[in-house]
Short mmCIF file of C-alpha atoms in Angstrom, two decimals:
data_model
loop_
_atom_site.label_atom_id
_atom_site.label_comp_id
_atom_site.label_asym_id
_atom_site.label_seq_id
_atom_site.Cartn_x
_atom_site.Cartn_y
_atom_site.Cartn_z
CA MET A 1 -2.02 11.41 -61.58
CA THR A 2 -1.28 13.45 -64.68
CA THR A 3 1.16 12.85 -67.51
CA THR A 4 3.11 15.55 -69.38
CA THR A 5 4.67 14.70 -72.73
CA THR A 6 6.50 16.89 -75.23
CA TYR A 7 6.27 16.13 -78.94
CA ALA A 8 8.21 17.57 -81.88
CA VAL A 9 6.03 19.19 -84.54
CA ALA A 10 7.23 20.15 -88.02
CA GLY A 11 5.85 23.11 -89.91
CA MET A 12 4.80 25.59 -87.21
CA THR A 13 6.05 29.08 -88.08
CA CYS A 14 3.89 31.53 -86.12
CA GLY A 15 1.47 32.12 -83.28
CA HIS A 16 -1.48 31.12 -85.47
CA CYS A 17 0.21 27.77 -86.06
CA GLU A 18 0.55 27.31 -82.31
CA MET A 19 -3.13 28.09 -81.74
CA SER A 20 -4.23 25.63 -84.43
CA VAL A 21 -2.19 22.81 -82.90
CA GLN A 22 -3.31 23.67 -79.38
CA GLU A 23 -6.96 23.69 -80.44
CA GLU A 24 -6.85 20.31 -82.19
CA VAL A 25 -4.77 18.52 -79.54
CA GLY A 26 -6.86 20.11 -76.80
CA GLU A 27 -9.92 18.31 -78.13
CA LEU A 28 -8.45 14.88 -77.38
CA GLU A 29 -10.12 13.07 -74.51
CA GLY A 30 -8.27 13.48 -71.23
CA VAL A 31 -6.18 16.49 -72.28
CA LEU A 32 -5.90 19.04 -69.47
CA GLU A 33 -3.42 21.54 -70.94
CA VAL A 34 -1.63 22.12 -74.26
CA SER A 35 1.22 24.49 -75.01
CA ALA A 36 2.73 24.78 -78.50
CA ASP A 37 5.87 26.77 -79.31
CA HIS A 38 6.73 27.40 -82.95
CA ALA A 39 10.23 28.65 -82.07
CA THR A 40 11.21 25.27 -80.63
CA GLY A 41 8.86 23.21 -82.82
CA GLN A 42 7.36 21.51 -79.78
CA VAL A 43 3.97 20.91 -78.26
CA THR A 44 3.70 19.95 -74.59
CA VAL A 45 0.56 18.11 -73.52
CA THR A 46 -0.62 17.45 -69.97
CA SER A 47 -3.30 14.79 -69.72
CA ALA A 48 -5.15 12.78 -67.12
CA GLU A 49 -3.64 9.58 -68.54
CA PRO A 50 -0.94 8.81 -71.12
CA LEU A 51 -2.15 9.63 -74.64
CA ASP A 52 -1.91 7.39 -77.66
CA ARG A 53 0.83 8.86 -79.90
CA ALA A 54 -1.23 8.06 -83.01
CA ALA A 55 -4.14 10.13 -81.65
CA VAL A 56 -1.83 13.08 -80.98
CA ALA A 57 -0.31 12.71 -84.46
CA ALA A 58 -3.79 12.68 -86.04
CA ALA A 59 -4.78 15.85 -84.15
CA VAL A 60 -1.57 17.62 -85.19
CA GLU A 61 -2.15 16.55 -88.81
CA GLU A 62 -5.73 17.85 -88.63
CA ALA A 63 -4.22 21.23 -87.72
CA GLY A 64 -2.03 21.01 -90.83
CA TYR A 65 1.30 19.98 -89.31
CA THR A 66 3.32 16.81 -88.76
CA LEU A 67 4.37 15.08 -85.58
CA THR A 68 8.02 14.07 -85.98
#
């Protein structure tokens, strides 16, 4: 069973921003797919199991942005 969750991310303004977030979040254990969209300020994550919000927030911060 997979879980898909959408998070709001502040600070993304371009495609490079999206790629940075996708790369960092994609490294989390159990992540199957990541899609970031700077226009909506959202990142959607599909994972094998529910992810810890703090882990997602830390990955987004590592990319230079903030989970809101």
